[in-house]
mmCIF file of C-alpha atoms in Angstrom:
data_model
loop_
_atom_site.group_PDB
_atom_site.id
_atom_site.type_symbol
_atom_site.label_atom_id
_atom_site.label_comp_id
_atom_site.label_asym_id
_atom_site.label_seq_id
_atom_site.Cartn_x
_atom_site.Cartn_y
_atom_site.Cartn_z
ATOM 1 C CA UNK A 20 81.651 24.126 45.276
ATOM 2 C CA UNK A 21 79.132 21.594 45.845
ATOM 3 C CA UNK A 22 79.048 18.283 43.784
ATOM 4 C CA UNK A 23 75.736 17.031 42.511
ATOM 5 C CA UNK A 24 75.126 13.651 40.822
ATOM 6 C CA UNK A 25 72.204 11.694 39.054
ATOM 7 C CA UNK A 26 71.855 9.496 36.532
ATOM 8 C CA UNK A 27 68.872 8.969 33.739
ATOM 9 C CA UNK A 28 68.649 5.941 31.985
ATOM 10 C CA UNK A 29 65.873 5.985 28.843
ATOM 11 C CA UNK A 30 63.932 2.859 28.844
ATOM 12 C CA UNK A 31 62.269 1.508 25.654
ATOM 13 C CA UNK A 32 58.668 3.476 26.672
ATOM 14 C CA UNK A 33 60.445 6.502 26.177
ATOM 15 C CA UNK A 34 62.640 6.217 23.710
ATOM 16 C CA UNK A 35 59.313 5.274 21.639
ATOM 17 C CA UNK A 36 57.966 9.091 22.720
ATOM 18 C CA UNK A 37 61.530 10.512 21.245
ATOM 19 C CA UNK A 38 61.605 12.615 18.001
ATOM 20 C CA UNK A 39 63.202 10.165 15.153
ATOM 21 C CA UNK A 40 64.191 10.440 11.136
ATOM 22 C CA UNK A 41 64.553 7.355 9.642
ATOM 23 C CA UNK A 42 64.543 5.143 12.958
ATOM 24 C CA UNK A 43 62.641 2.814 14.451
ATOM 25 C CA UNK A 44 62.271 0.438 17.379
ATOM 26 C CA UNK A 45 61.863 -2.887 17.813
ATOM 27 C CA UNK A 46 62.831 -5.999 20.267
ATOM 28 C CA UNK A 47 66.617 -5.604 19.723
ATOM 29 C CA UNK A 48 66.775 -1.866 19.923
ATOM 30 C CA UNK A 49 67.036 0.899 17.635
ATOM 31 C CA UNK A 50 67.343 0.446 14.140
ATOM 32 C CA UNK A 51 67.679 2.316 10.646
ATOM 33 C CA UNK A 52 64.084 2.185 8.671
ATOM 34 C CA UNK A 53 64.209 -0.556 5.694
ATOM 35 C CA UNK A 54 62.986 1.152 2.513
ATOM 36 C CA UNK A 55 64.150 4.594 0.801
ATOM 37 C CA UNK A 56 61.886 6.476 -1.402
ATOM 38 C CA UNK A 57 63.226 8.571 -3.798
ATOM 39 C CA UNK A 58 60.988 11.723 -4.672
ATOM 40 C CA UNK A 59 61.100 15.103 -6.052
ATOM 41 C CA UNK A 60 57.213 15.891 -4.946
ATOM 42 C CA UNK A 61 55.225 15.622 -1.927
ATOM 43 C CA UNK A 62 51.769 14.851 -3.984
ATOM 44 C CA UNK A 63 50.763 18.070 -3.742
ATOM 45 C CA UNK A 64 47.987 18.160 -6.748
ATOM 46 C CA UNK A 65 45.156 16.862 -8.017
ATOM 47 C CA UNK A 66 43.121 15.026 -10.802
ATOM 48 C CA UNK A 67 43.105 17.953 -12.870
ATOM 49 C CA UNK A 68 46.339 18.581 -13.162
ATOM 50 C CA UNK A 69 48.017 15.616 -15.734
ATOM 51 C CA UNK A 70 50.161 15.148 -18.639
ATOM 52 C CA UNK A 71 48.961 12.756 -21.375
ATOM 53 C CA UNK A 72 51.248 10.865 -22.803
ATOM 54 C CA UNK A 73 50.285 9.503 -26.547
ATOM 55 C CA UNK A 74 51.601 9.053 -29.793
ATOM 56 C CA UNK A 75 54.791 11.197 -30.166
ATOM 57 C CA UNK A 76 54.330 12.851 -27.065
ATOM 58 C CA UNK A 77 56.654 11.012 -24.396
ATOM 59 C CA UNK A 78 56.946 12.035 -20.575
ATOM 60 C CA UNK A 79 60.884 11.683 -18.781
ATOM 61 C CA UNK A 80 61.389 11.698 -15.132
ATOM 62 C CA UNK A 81 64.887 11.763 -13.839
ATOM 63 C CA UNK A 82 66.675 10.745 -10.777
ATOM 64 C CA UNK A 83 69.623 11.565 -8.717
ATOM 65 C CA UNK A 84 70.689 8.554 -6.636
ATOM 66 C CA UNK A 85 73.425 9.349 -4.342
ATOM 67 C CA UNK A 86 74.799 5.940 -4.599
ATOM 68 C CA UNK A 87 74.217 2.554 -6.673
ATOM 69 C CA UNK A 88 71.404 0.960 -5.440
ATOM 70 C CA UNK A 89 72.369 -1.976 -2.525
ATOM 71 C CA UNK A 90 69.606 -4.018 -3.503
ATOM 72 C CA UNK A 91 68.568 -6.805 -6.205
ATOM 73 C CA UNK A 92 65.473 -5.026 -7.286
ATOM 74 C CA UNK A 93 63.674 -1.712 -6.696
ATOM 75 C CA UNK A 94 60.338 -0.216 -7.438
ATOM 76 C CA UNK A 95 59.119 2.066 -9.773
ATOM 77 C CA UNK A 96 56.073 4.215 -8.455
ATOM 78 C CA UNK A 97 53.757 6.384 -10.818
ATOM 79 C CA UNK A 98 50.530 8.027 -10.423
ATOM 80 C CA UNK A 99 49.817 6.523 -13.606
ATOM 81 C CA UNK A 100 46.424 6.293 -15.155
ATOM 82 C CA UNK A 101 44.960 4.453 -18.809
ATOM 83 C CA UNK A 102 42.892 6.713 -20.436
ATOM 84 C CA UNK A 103 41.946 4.865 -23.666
ATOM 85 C CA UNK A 104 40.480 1.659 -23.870
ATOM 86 C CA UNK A 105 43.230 -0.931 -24.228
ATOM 87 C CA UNK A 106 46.606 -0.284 -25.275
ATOM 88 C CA UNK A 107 49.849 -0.615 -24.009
ATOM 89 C CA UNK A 108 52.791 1.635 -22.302
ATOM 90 C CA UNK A 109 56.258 0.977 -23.250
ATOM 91 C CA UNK A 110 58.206 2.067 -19.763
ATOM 92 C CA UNK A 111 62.231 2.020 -20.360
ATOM 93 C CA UNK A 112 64.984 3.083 -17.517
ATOM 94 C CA UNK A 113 68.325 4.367 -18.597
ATOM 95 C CA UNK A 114 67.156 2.807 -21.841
ATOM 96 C CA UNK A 115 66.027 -0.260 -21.192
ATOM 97 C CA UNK A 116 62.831 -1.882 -21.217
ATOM 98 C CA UNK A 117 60.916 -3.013 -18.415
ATOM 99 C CA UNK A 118 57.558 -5.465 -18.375
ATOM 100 C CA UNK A 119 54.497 -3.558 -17.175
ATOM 101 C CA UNK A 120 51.174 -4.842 -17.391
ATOM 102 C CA UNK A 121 48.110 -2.766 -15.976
ATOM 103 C CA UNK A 122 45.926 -4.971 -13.552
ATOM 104 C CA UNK A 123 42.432 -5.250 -14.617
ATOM 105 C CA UNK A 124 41.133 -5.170 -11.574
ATOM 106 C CA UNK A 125 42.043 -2.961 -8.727
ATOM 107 C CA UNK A 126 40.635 -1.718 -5.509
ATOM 108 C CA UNK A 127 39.626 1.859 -5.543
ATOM 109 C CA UNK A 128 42.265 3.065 -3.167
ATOM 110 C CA UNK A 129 45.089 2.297 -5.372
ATOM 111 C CA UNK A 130 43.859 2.436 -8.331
ATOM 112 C CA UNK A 131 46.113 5.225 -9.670
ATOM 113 C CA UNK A 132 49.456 4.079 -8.120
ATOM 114 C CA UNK A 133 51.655 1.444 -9.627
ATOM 115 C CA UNK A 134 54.503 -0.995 -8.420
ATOM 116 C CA UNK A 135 56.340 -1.628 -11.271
ATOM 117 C CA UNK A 136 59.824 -3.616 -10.386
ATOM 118 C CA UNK A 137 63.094 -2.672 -11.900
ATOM 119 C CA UNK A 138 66.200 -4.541 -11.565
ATOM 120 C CA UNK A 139 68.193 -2.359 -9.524
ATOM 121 C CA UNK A 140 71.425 -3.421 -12.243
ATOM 122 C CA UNK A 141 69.702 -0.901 -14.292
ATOM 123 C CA UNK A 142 69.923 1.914 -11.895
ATOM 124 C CA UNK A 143 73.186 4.170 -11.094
ATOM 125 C CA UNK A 144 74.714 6.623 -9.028
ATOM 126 C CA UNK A 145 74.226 9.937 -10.290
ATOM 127 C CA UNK A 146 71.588 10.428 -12.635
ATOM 128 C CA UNK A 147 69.065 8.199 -14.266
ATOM 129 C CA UNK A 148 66.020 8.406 -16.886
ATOM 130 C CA UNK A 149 62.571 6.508 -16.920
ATOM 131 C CA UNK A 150 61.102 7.355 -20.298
ATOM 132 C CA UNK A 151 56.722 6.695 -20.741
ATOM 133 C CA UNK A 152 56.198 6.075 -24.634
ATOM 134 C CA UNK A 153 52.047 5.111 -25.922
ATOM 135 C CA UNK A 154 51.888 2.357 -27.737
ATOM 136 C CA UNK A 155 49.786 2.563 -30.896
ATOM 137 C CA UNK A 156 46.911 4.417 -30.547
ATOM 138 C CA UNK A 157 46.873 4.294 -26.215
ATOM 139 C CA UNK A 158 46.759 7.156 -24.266
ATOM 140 C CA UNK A 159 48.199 7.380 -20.674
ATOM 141 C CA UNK A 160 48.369 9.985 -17.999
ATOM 142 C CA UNK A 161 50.301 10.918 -15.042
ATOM 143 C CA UNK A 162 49.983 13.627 -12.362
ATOM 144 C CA UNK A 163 52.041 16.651 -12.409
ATOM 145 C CA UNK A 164 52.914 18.664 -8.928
ATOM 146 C CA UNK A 165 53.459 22.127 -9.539
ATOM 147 C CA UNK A 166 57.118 23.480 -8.796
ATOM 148 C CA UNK A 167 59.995 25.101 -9.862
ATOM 149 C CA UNK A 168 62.935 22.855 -8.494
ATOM 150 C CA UNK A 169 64.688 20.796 -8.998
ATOM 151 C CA UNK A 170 63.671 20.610 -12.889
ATOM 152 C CA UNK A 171 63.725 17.000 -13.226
ATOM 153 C CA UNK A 172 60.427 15.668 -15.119
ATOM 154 C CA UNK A 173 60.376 16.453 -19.301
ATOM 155 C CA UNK A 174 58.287 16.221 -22.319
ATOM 156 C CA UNK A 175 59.124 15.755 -25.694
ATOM 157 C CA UNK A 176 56.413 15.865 -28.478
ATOM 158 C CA UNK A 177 58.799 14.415 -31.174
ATOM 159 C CA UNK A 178 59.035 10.758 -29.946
ATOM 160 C CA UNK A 179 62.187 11.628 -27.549
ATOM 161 C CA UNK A 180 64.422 13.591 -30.260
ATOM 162 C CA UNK A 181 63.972 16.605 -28.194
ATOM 163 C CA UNK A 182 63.009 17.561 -24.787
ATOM 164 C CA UNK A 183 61.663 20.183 -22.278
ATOM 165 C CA UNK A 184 60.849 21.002 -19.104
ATOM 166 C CA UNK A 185 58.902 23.696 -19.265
ATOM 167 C CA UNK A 186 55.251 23.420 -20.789
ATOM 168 C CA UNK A 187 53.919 20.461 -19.383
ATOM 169 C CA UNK A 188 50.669 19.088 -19.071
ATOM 170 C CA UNK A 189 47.343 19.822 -21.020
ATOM 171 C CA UNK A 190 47.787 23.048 -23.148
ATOM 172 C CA UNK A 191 51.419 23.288 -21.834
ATOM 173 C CA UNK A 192 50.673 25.356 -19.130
ATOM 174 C CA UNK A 193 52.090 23.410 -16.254
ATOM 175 C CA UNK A 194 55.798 23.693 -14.903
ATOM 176 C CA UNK A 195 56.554 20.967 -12.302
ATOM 177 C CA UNK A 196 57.448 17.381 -11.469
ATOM 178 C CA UNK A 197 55.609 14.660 -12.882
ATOM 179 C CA UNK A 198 54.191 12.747 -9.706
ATOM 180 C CA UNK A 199 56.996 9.226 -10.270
ATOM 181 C CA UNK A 200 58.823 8.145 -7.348
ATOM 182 C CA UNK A 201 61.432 5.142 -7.251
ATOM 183 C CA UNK A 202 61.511 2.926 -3.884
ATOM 184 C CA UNK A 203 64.323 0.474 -2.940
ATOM 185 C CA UNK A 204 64.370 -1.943 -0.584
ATOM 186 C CA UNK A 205 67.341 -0.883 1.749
ATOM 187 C CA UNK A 206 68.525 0.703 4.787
ATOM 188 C CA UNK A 207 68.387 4.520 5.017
ATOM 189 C CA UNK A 208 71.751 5.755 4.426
ATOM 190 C CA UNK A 209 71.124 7.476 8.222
ATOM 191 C CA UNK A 210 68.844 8.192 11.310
ATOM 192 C CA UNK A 211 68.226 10.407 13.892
ATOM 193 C CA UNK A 212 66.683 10.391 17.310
ATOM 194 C CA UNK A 213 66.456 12.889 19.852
ATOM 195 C CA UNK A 214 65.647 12.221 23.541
ATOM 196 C CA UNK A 215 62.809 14.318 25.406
ATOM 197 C CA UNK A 216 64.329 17.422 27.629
ATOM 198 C CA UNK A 217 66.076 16.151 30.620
ATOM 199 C CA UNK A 218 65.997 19.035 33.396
ATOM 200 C CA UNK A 219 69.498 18.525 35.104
ATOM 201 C CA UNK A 220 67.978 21.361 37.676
ATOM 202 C CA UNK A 221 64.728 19.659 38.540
ATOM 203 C CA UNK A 222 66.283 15.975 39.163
ATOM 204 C CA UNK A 223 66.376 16.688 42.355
ATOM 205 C CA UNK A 224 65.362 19.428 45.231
ATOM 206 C CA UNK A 225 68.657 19.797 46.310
ATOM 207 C CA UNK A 226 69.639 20.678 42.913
ATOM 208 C CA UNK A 227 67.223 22.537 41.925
ATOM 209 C CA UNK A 228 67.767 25.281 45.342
ATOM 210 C CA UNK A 229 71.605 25.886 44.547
ATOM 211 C CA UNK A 230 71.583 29.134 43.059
ATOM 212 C CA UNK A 231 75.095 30.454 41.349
ATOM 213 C CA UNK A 232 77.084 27.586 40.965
ATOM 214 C CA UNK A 233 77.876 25.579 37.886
ATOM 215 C CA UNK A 234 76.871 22.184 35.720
ATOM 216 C CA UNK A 235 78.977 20.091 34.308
ATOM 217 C CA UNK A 236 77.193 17.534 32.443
ATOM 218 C CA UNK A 237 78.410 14.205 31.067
ATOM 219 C CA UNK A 238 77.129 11.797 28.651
ATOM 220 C CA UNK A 239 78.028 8.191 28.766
ATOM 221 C CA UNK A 240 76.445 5.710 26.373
ATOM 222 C CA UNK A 241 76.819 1.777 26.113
ATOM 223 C CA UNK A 242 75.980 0.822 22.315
ATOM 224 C CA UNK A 243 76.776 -1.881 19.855
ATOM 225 C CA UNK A 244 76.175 -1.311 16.051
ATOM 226 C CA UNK A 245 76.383 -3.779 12.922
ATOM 227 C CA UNK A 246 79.511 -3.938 10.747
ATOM 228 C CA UNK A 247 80.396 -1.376 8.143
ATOM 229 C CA UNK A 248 77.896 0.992 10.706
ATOM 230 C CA UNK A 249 78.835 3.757 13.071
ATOM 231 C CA UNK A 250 77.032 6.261 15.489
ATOM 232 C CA UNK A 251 77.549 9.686 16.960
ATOM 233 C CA UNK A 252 76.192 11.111 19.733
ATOM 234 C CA UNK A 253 75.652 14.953 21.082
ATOM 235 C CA UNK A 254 74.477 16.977 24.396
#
């Protein structure tokens, strides 16, 4: 049986056209992405659809974090609106409070959407609560995404005594996730790229004429990675 051999090296051109998940490229080579949102919603609403939060009616979102945060500070992310004139929002996570002031001034395009920085001491592995109270006579609003799963936004209309999540929203007709998302400044956990086809049978003619014989292809990879890192590869 005939032996063929080639060999295909991926240069950085193409390993910019390959399909990646939490990788990119730069002057060193590949790298995992910096920055991990953490969301139960895609943003898949509108104006129309919001929960007011005043007086004894308080809104809950919850997290999951798979691990304790490996970063000095995160960020909290709301579609979060003032509808009143003045007032305050008291925001707490896993109880405690943390400052927020609303801007007075912002550009249209992120009007809605605030950065509001937590201490990531107060965050956990496992599960954790942000809690939206009014202050006095304020009256806030957030956006609610229509869902069933996973179940993790709540409202209580007896200042936080009891909660649900069912009934949401204006005339508690809206089941969903309240539109909160919590962003920390680390690497992704893990990444994925995968290369463009490479057609063993077409690399060269007289390859690609041998009819009923066999390929045996091989994969060898030169690589260095950071401490506490690993990588695997596949064919």
């Amino acid at each position: 049986m005939a032996t063929f051999e080639f060999t295909h090296s991926w240069k950085a051109a193409e390993l910019d056209r390959c399909m990646r998940r939490n990788v990119v490229s730069g002057a060193s080579g590949l790298g995992l992405r910096r920055g991990v949102t953490i969301a139960d919603e895609s943003g898949r609403t509108d104006t129309r659809n919001i929960e007011t939060v005043k007086g004894l009616r308080q809104a809950r979102k919850r997290f999951q974090l798979p691990t304790a945060p490996a970063t000095e500070t995160a960020l909290l992310c709301p579609y979060l609106r003032r509808v009143s004139e003045g007032g305050q929002l008291q925001i707490t996570v896993n109880g405690e409070s943390v400052p927020f002031e609303l801007a007075a001034q912002r550009d249209y395009w992120e009007d809605a959407w605030q950065r509001i920085e937590v201490p990531a001491r107060l965050l956990r592995q496992g599960e954790n609560e942000v809690v939206f109270r009014a202050v006095g006579d304020s009256q806030w609003s957030l956006l609610i995404e229509e869902s069933r799963h996973p179940d993790r936004s709540e409202i209580s209309d007896d200042g936080g005594i009891t909660w649900r999540s069912e009934e949401l929203g204006g005339s508690d007709r809206a089941d969903g996730e309240y539109v909160v998302r919590l962003w920390l400044d680390q690497y992704a956990n893990w990444g994925e790229i995968i290369s463009d086809p490479v057609d063993l049978l077409a690399a060269s003619g007289e390859v690609a004429t041998t009819h009923g014989g066999s390929a045996v292809a091989r994969l060898d990879v030169e690589w260095s990675t950071p401490e506490c890192t690993g990588i695997e590869f596949s064919w």
